[in-house]
PDB file of C-alpha atoms in Angstrom:
ATOM      1  CA  MET A 237       0.465  -0.705  -0.306  1.00 71.00           C
ATOM      2  CA  ASP A 238       0.945   3.733  -1.034  1.00 77.00           C
ATOM      3  CA  ILE A 239       1.047   5.089   2.734  1.00 80.00           C
ATOM      4  CA  ASP A 240       2.050   8.142   1.147  1.00 79.00           C
ATOM      5  CA  GLY A 241      -0.101   8.813  -1.677  1.00 78.00           C
ATOM      6  CA  TRP A 242      -3.319   7.714   1.234  1.00 78.00           C
ATOM      7  CA  LEU A 243      -2.378  10.707   3.448  1.00 82.00           C
ATOM      8  CA  ARG A 244      -2.091  12.922   0.295  1.00 81.00           C
ATOM      9  CA  GLY A 245      -6.189  11.262  -0.159  1.00 79.00           C
ATOM     10  CA  ILE A 246      -6.917  12.050   3.462  1.00 83.00           C
ATOM     11  CA  GLY A 247      -5.504  15.292   3.228  1.00 83.00           C
ATOM     12  CA  LEU A 248      -2.695  15.130   6.029  1.00 85.00           C
ATOM     13  CA  ALA A 249       0.742  14.780   3.669  1.00 82.00           C
ATOM     14  CA  GLN A 250       2.781  16.445   6.020  1.00 82.00           C
ATOM     15  CA  TYR A 251       2.720  12.855   8.178  1.00 83.00           C
ATOM     16  CA  ALA A 252       4.481  10.887   5.517  1.00 83.00           C
ATOM     17  CA  GLU A 253       7.860  11.651   7.170  1.00 84.00           C
ATOM     18  CA  ILE A 254       6.982  10.089  10.360  1.00 86.00           C
ATOM     19  CA  PHE A 255       4.728   7.364   9.343  1.00 85.00           C
ATOM     20  CA  ARG A 256       8.304   6.507   7.476  1.00 84.00           C
ATOM     21  CA  ALA A 257       9.898   6.694  10.802  1.00 84.00           C
ATOM     22  CA  ASN A 258       7.932   4.280  12.623  1.00 84.00           C
ATOM     23  CA  ASP A 259       8.672   1.577   9.704  1.00 82.00           C
ATOM     24  CA  ILE A 260       3.855   1.957   9.803  1.00 84.00           C
ATOM     25  CA  ASP A 261       3.544   0.265   6.303  1.00 80.00           C
ATOM     26  CA  GLY A 262       0.362  -0.671   4.725  1.00 77.00           C
ATOM     27  CA  GLU A 263      -0.244  -3.991   6.927  1.00 78.00           C
ATOM     28  CA  LEU A 264       0.017  -2.199  10.212  1.00 81.00           C
ATOM     29  CA  LEU A 265      -1.798   0.917   9.262  1.00 80.00           C
ATOM     30  CA  GLY A 266      -4.883  -1.070  10.746  1.00 80.00           C
ATOM     31  CA  GLN A 267      -3.445  -1.835  13.996  1.00 83.00           C
ATOM     32  CA  LEU A 268      -2.709   1.759  15.223  1.00 85.00           C
ATOM     33  CA  THR A 269      -4.682   3.818  17.919  1.00 88.00           C
ATOM     34  CA  ASN A 270      -4.950   7.161  18.934  1.00 87.00           C
ATOM     35  CA  ASP A 271      -2.035   6.420  22.399  1.00 87.00           C
ATOM     36  CA  ASP A 272       0.387   4.862  18.794  1.00 85.00           C
ATOM     37  CA  LEU A 273      -0.865   8.639  16.852  1.00 87.00           C
ATOM     38  CA  LYS A 274      -0.187  10.365  19.672  1.00 86.00           C
ATOM     39  CA  ASP A 275       3.594   8.488  20.506  1.00 84.00           C
ATOM     40  CA  ILE A 276       4.499   8.990  17.364  1.00 84.00           C
ATOM     41  CA  GLY A 277       3.954  12.933  17.298  1.00 84.00           C
ATOM     42  CA  VAL A 278       0.674  13.228  15.691  1.00 85.00           C
ATOM     43  CA  ALA A 279      -0.051  16.152  18.394  1.00 85.00           C
ATOM     44  CA  SER A 280      -4.092  17.011  16.868  1.00 84.00           C
ATOM     45  CA  VAL A 281      -6.606  15.492  17.722  1.00 84.00           C
ATOM     46  CA  GLY A 282      -8.440  16.403  15.135  1.00 85.00           C
ATOM     47  CA  HIS A 283      -6.304  14.405  12.904  1.00 86.00           C
ATOM     48  CA  ARG A 284      -5.718  11.451  15.017  1.00 86.00           C
ATOM     49  CA  LYS A 285      -9.867  11.560  15.008  1.00 86.00           C
ATOM     50  CA  LYS A 286      -9.388  11.425  11.161  1.00 87.00           C
ATOM     51  CA  LEU A 287      -6.866   9.223  10.558  1.00 86.00           C
ATOM     52  CA  LEU A 288      -8.414   6.149  13.151  1.00 87.00           C
ATOM     53  CA  LYS A 289     -11.408   7.055  10.435  1.00 85.00           C
ATOM     54  CA  ALA A 290     -10.244   6.536   6.988  1.00 84.00           C
ATOM     55  CA  ILE A 291      -8.060   3.098   8.687  1.00 81.00           C
ATOM     56  CA  ALA A 292     -11.617   2.433   9.867  1.00 81.00           C
ATOM     57  CA  ALA A 293     -12.763   3.082   6.473  1.00 78.00           C
ATOM     58  CA  LEU A 294      -8.956   1.434   5.303  1.00 70.00           C
ATOM     59  CA  THR A 295     -10.075  -2.033   7.852  1.00 65.00           C
ATOM     60  CA  ALA A 296     -14.185  -2.381   7.006  1.00 61.00           C
ATOM     61  CA  THR A 297     -15.749  -5.630   6.036  1.00 51.00           C
ATOM     62  CA  PRO A 298     -18.164  -5.059   3.198  1.00 51.00           C
ATOM     63  CA  GLU A 299     -21.567  -5.212   4.209  1.00 50.00           C
ATOM     64  CA  ALA A 300     -23.892  -8.453   2.120  1.00 48.00           C
ATOM     65  CA  PRO A 301     -25.998  -6.402  -0.586  1.00 47.00           C
ATOM     66  CA  SER A 302     -29.893  -6.315   1.220  1.00 48.00           C
ATOM     67  CA  LEU A 303     -32.408  -7.971  -0.737  1.00 50.00           C
ATOM     68  CA  ILE A 304     -34.758  -4.584   0.746  1.00 45.00           C
ATOM     69  CA  PRO A 305     -35.779  -2.703  -2.379  1.00 51.00           C
ATOM     70  CA  VAL A 306     -34.232   0.511  -1.610  1.00 49.00           C
ATOM     71  CA  ALA A 307     -35.004   4.605  -3.678  1.00 50.00           C
ATOM     72  CA  VAL A 308     -33.622   5.120  -6.639  1.00 50.00           C
ATOM     73  CA  THR A 309     -32.773   8.107  -5.983  1.00 50.00           C
ATOM     74  CA  GLU A 310     -32.412  11.421  -8.524  1.00 50.00           C
ATOM     75  CA  PRO A 311     -29.189  11.864 -11.015  1.00 52.00           C
ATOM     76  CA  LYS A 312     -27.814  15.578 -10.609  1.00 50.00           C
ATOM     77  CA  THR A 313     -29.046  17.517 -13.177  1.00 46.00           C
ATOM     78  CA  HIS A 314     -26.581  19.902 -13.198  1.00 52.00           C
ATOM     79  CA  ASP A 315     -22.364  18.121 -13.080  1.00 54.00           C
ATOM     80  CA  THR A 316     -20.377  21.655 -12.827  1.00 68.00           C
ATOM     81  CA  ALA A 317     -17.527  19.413 -13.239  1.00 75.00           C
ATOM     82  CA  GLU A 318     -15.064  20.694 -15.570  1.00 83.00           C
ATOM     83  CA  ARG A 319     -12.674  19.164 -17.952  1.00 87.00           C
ATOM     84  CA  ARG A 320      -9.487  21.329 -17.725  1.00 87.00           C
ATOM     85  CA  GLN A 321      -6.219  22.321 -18.988  1.00 91.00           C
ATOM     86  CA  VAL A 322      -4.159  23.352 -15.995  1.00 92.00           C
ATOM     87  CA  THR A 323      -1.314  24.072 -14.409  1.00 94.00           C
ATOM     88  CA  VAL A 324      -1.079  22.449 -10.555  1.00 92.00           C
ATOM     89  CA  MET A 325       1.181  24.127  -7.847  1.00 92.00           C
ATOM     90  CA  PHE A 326       1.334  21.790  -4.582  1.00 89.00           C
ATOM     91  CA  SER A 327       3.294  23.604  -1.505  1.00 89.00           C
ATOM     92  CA  ASP A 328       4.116  21.894   1.262  1.00 86.00           C
ATOM     93  CA  LEU A 329       5.439  23.850   5.153  1.00 85.00           C
ATOM     94  CA  VAL A 330       8.678  23.181   5.369  1.00 85.00           C
ATOM     95  CA  GLY A 331      10.398  20.469   8.438  1.00 82.00           C
ATOM     96  CA  SER A 332       6.237  21.052  10.056  1.00 78.00           C
ATOM     97  CA  THR A 333       7.023  18.074  12.094  1.00 78.00           C
ATOM     98  CA  ALA A 334      10.131  19.099  13.867  1.00 82.00           C
ATOM     99  CA  LEU A 335       7.418  21.994  14.455  1.00 82.00           C
ATOM    100  CA  SER A 336       4.733  20.330  16.037  1.00 81.00           C
ATOM    101  CA  ALA A 337       7.254  18.574  18.123  1.00 82.00           C
ATOM    102  CA  ARG A 338       7.924  21.133  20.055  1.00 83.00           C
ATOM    103  CA  MET A 339       5.664  23.989  20.121  1.00 84.00           C
ATOM    104  CA  ASP A 340       1.770  24.143  21.758  1.00 86.00           C
ATOM    105  CA  PRO A 341      -0.579  22.365  19.447  1.00 85.00           C
ATOM    106  CA  GLU A 342      -2.682  26.585  19.350  1.00 86.00           C
ATOM    107  CA  ASP A 343       0.763  27.894  19.180  1.00 85.00           C
ATOM    108  CA  LEU A 344       1.381  25.718  15.596  1.00 84.00           C
ATOM    109  CA  ARG A 345      -1.928  26.366  14.884  1.00 86.00           C
ATOM    110  CA  GLU A 346      -1.298  29.854  14.420  1.00 86.00           C
ATOM    111  CA  LEU A 347       1.681  30.116  12.327  1.00 86.00           C
ATOM    112  CA  ILE A 348       0.245  27.317   9.601  1.00 86.00           C
ATOM    113  CA  SER A 349      -2.396  29.468   9.752  1.00 87.00           C
ATOM    114  CA  ALA A 350      -0.602  32.700   8.942  1.00 87.00           C
ATOM    115  CA  TYR A 351       1.939  29.992   6.832  1.00 87.00           C
ATOM    116  CA  GLN A 352      -1.917  29.954   4.457  1.00 87.00           C
ATOM    117  CA  LYS A 353      -2.620  32.776   5.204  1.00 89.00           C
ATOM    118  CA  CYS A 354       0.046  34.428   3.895  1.00 88.00           C
ATOM    119  CA  ALA A 355       0.877  31.815   1.049  1.00 87.00           C
ATOM    120  CA  ALA A 356      -3.144  32.533  -0.128  1.00 89.00           C
ATOM    121  CA  GLU A 357      -2.503  36.259  -1.034  1.00 91.00           C
ATOM    122  CA  ALA A 358       0.655  35.386  -2.909  1.00 89.00           C
ATOM    123  CA  VAL A 359      -1.236  33.346  -5.555  1.00 90.00           C
ATOM    124  CA  ARG A 360      -4.647  34.854  -5.720  1.00 90.00           C
ATOM    125  CA  ARG A 361      -2.169  37.891  -6.814  1.00 91.00           C
ATOM    126  CA  PHE A 362      -0.884  36.170  -9.869  1.00 93.00           C
ATOM    127  CA  GLY A 363      -5.183  35.113 -10.437  1.00 92.00           C
ATOM    128  CA  GLY A 364      -4.198  31.337  -8.741  1.00 91.00           C
ATOM    129  CA  PHE A 365      -6.721  29.545  -7.518  1.00 88.00           C
ATOM    130  CA  VAL A 366      -6.764  27.963  -3.900  1.00 88.00           C
ATOM    131  CA  ALA A 367      -8.960  24.537  -4.360  1.00 85.00           C
ATOM    132  CA  ARG A 368      -7.898  22.757  -1.125  1.00 84.00           C
ATOM    133  CA  TYR A 369      -6.017  23.375   1.464  1.00 84.00           C
ATOM    134  CA  MET A 370      -4.191  20.430   3.377  1.00 80.00           C
ATOM    135  CA  GLY A 371      -3.125  20.243   6.949  1.00 75.00           C
ATOM    136  CA  ASP A 372       0.178  22.355   6.166  1.00 79.00           C
ATOM    137  CA  GLY A 373       0.128  22.447   2.500  1.00 83.00           C
ATOM    138  CA  MET A 374      -2.566  23.904  -0.329  1.00 87.00           C
ATOM    139  CA  LEU A 375      -3.262  23.263  -4.353  1.00 89.00           C
ATOM    140  CA  VAL A 376      -3.284  25.844  -6.437  1.00 91.00           C
ATOM    141  CA  CYS A 377      -5.250  25.849  -9.722  1.00 92.00           C
ATOM    142  CA  PHE A 378      -4.163  28.354 -12.626  1.00 93.00           C
ATOM    143  CA  GLY A 379      -6.594  27.979 -15.495  1.00 90.00           C
ATOM    144  CA  TYR A 380      -9.908  27.516 -13.706  1.00 86.00           C
ATOM    145  CA  PRO A 381     -12.392  29.080 -12.943  1.00 83.00           C
ATOM    146  CA  GLU A 382     -10.445  31.475 -14.922  1.00 86.00           C
ATOM    147  CA  ALA A 383      -7.347  30.861 -18.127  1.00 88.00           C
ATOM    148  CA  HIS A 384      -5.000  32.727 -19.497  1.00 89.00           C
ATOM    149  CA  GLU A 385      -2.993  31.970 -22.101  1.00 90.00           C
ATOM    150  CA  ASP A 386       0.127  32.674 -19.307  1.00 94.00           C
ATOM    151  CA  ASP A 387      -0.868  30.721 -16.315  1.00 93.00           C
ATOM    152  CA  ALA A 388       2.233  28.117 -16.043  1.00 93.00           C
ATOM    153  CA  GLU A 389       4.042  31.450 -16.293  1.00 95.00           C
ATOM    154  CA  ARG A 390       2.036  32.720 -13.040  1.00 94.00           C
ATOM    155  CA  ALA A 391       1.783  29.334 -11.587  1.00 94.00           C
ATOM    156  CA  VAL A 392       6.052  30.030 -11.372  1.00 94.00           C
ATOM    157  CA  ARG A 393       6.017  33.749 -10.615  1.00 94.00           C
ATOM    158  CA  ALA A 394       3.587  33.072  -7.965  1.00 93.00           C
ATOM    159  CA  GLY A 395       5.875  29.940  -6.377  1.00 92.00           C
ATOM    160  CA  LEU A 396       8.382  32.064  -5.949  1.00 94.00           C
ATOM    161  CA  GLU A 397       6.576  34.889  -4.196  1.00 93.00           C
ATOM    162  CA  LEU A 398       5.557  32.875  -1.944  1.00 90.00           C
ATOM    163  CA  ILE A 399       8.903  31.150  -0.925  1.00 91.00           C
ATOM    164  CA  ALA A 400      10.360  34.603  -0.482  1.00 92.00           C
ATOM    165  CA  ALA A 401       6.891  36.048   1.804  1.00 89.00           C
ATOM    166  CA  VAL A 402       7.170  32.976   3.243  1.00 88.00           C
ATOM    167  CA  VAL A 403      10.466  33.164   4.708  1.00 88.00           C
ATOM    168  CA  ALA A 404       9.994  37.437   5.872  1.00 88.00           C
ATOM    169  CA  LEU A 405       6.855  35.746   7.465  1.00 85.00           C
ATOM    170  CA  LYS A 406       7.516  37.826  11.726  1.00 83.00           C
ATOM    171  CA  THR A 407       6.800  34.335  13.282  1.00 81.00           C
ATOM    172  CA  PRO A 408       7.493  32.612  16.493  1.00 80.00           C
ATOM    173  CA  ALA A 409      10.060  30.125  14.157  1.00 80.00           C
ATOM    174  CA  SER A 410      11.773  30.961  11.307  1.00 81.00           C
ATOM    175  CA  LEU A 411       9.561  28.863   7.873  1.00 85.00           C
ATOM    176  CA  GLN A 412      10.668  28.244   4.610  1.00 87.00           C
ATOM    177  CA  THR A 413       8.283  25.988   1.546  1.00 89.00           C
ATOM    178  CA  ARG A 414       8.670  23.675  -0.308  1.00 89.00           C
ATOM    179  CA  VAL A 415       7.020  24.316  -3.655  1.00 92.00           C
ATOM    180  CA  GLY A 416       6.282  21.230  -6.769  1.00 92.00           C
ATOM    181  CA  ILE A 417       4.510  22.937 -10.750  1.00 93.00           C
ATOM    182  CA  ALA A 418       2.923  20.604 -13.189  1.00 93.00           C
ATOM    183  CA  THR A 419       0.734  21.738 -16.397  1.00 93.00           C
ATOM    184  CA  GLY A 420      -2.184  19.076 -17.836  1.00 93.00           C
ATOM    185  CA  LEU A 421      -5.554  17.838 -18.177  1.00 91.00           C
ATOM    186  CA  VAL A 422      -7.940  17.340 -14.908  1.00 90.00           C
ATOM    187  CA  VAL A 423     -11.354  17.969 -14.454  1.00 88.00           C
ATOM    188  CA  VAL A 424     -12.260  19.746 -11.855  1.00 81.00           C
ATOM    189  CA  GLY A 425     -15.172  21.040 -10.096  1.00 71.00           C
ATOM    190  CA  ASP A 426     -16.862  19.414  -8.279  1.00 63.00           C
ATOM    191  CA  LEU A 427     -18.498  20.025  -4.723  1.00 53.00           C
ATOM    192  CA  ILE A 428     -16.822  18.037  -1.810  1.00 57.00           C
ATOM    193  CA  GLY A 429     -17.285  17.957   1.780  1.00 50.00           C
ATOM    194  CA  SER A 430     -20.042  21.520   2.789  1.00 50.00           C
ATOM    195  CA  GLY A 431     -20.020  24.644   4.955  1.00 48.00           C
ATOM    196  CA  GLU A 432     -16.002  25.491   6.131  1.00 45.00           C
ATOM    197  CA  ALA A 433     -15.109  22.635   4.838  1.00 46.00           C
ATOM    198  CA  GLN A 434     -16.330  22.795   1.252  1.00 48.00           C
ATOM    199  CA  GLU A 435     -13.405  22.035  -1.893  1.00 59.00           C
ATOM    200  CA  ARG A 436     -12.472  22.477  -5.411  1.00 66.00           C
ATOM    201  CA  ALA A 437     -11.996  18.888  -6.121  1.00 77.00           C
ATOM    202  CA  ILE A 438      -9.133  18.218  -8.682  1.00 81.00           C
ATOM    203  CA  VAL A 439      -8.430  14.817 -10.597  1.00 84.00           C
ATOM    204  CA  GLY A 440      -5.502  13.766 -12.634  1.00 85.00           C
ATOM    205  CA  GLU A 441      -2.665  12.847 -13.227  1.00 86.00           C
ATOM    206  CA  THR A 442      -1.401  17.004 -12.567  1.00 86.00           C
ATOM    207  CA  PRO A 443      -2.167  17.291  -9.314  1.00 82.00           C
ATOM    208  CA  ASN A 444       0.451  14.036  -7.987  1.00 84.00           C
ATOM    209  CA  LEU A 445       2.729  14.886 -10.270  1.00 87.00           C
ATOM    210  CA  ALA A 446       2.919  18.760  -8.461  1.00 83.00           C
ATOM    211  CA  ALA A 447       3.185  16.493  -5.387  1.00 81.00           C
ATOM    212  CA  ARG A 448       6.199  14.828  -6.286  1.00 83.00           C
ATOM    213  CA  LEU A 449       7.870  17.292  -7.604  1.00 84.00           C
ATOM    214  CA  GLN A 450       7.584  18.772  -4.452  1.00 76.00           C
ATOM    215  CA  GLY A 451       8.463  15.952  -2.466  1.00 72.00           C
ATOM    216  CA  ASP A 452      11.866  15.991  -5.107  1.00 67.00           C
ATOM    217  CA  CYS A 453      12.621  18.715  -3.520  1.00 58.00           C
ATOM    218  CA  ARG A 454      12.073  17.567   0.273  1.00 54.00           C
ATOM    219  CA  ALA A 455      15.063  14.598  -1.241  1.00 50.00           C
ATOM    220  CA  ARG A 456      17.210  17.398  -2.665  1.00 51.00           C
ATOM    221  CA  HIS A 457      17.521  19.277   0.588  1.00 46.00           C
ATOM    222  CA  GLY A 458      18.127  22.560   0.721  1.00 46.00           C
ATOM    223  CA  SER A 459      16.449  23.359  -2.790  1.00 43.00           C
ATOM    224  CA  HIS A 460      12.300  24.845  -2.577  1.00 51.00           C
ATOM    225  CA  PHE A 461      10.984  25.273  -5.966  1.00 51.00           C
TER     226      PHE A 461
END
C-alpha cells in the first residue's frame, strides 16, 4: 500500500515522514490506536480522529447486499465538473513535523494559519485559485475558474513570490516552504464536503505530479522549487 499516497488522499500528507520513520506500512496501519498516533507525533486531536476514521474505512468489512428494495435517488441535474488544461501548484511547509513536536498546538495552529494566509495572498495576486488546504500544505490551480494564456508563467511567478513571502513572515519560528508545479489535463469543479470544509476537487495525474515534484525538492536537501 502506498502510505504517502493514502495520506495525501485524506489531506494529511505532512505526516508521511513520521509514518516512514516509524516503519508504518499497510499491514500495520489497521492496528494503529489513538495512543500510537500520539506517540509518533500526531499532536492534533482532530488529525488523529481523521486518521482513525480513514483507517477504519480501509479495514471495514463490506456489508452483504441487502435484499430490501431501496429508493432510487435522482441523478444530478447539472454536472459542474469541467475538463480543463490547468497548471497545478502544490506547496508544503518545511519541517512541520519538527515544529509540531516542539510547539504548543495552539501556537502551531496560529503559525500554520499565518503561513496559509500569506501563501493564499501570494497566489491570488497571480490569478491562482486555492482548491484545497491540506494540513500545512495547499493545492492551487491556475487556469480555473478563469483561464489565461500565461497560466504556467503565473504559477511559477506565484511560487517564487510565495517562497520569498513565507521566509519574510514574522513568526516565532522561521519558516520555509517547498513548491511543486505541473501542467496537464484534469477534471475540476466538483464540490466536496460542506459548509466551511467545502472544497473543489481536482482529479487527474497533474496534482499527483506536482506533489511528487514538491517531494523531490525535499529529497535534494535545500531546494525549495
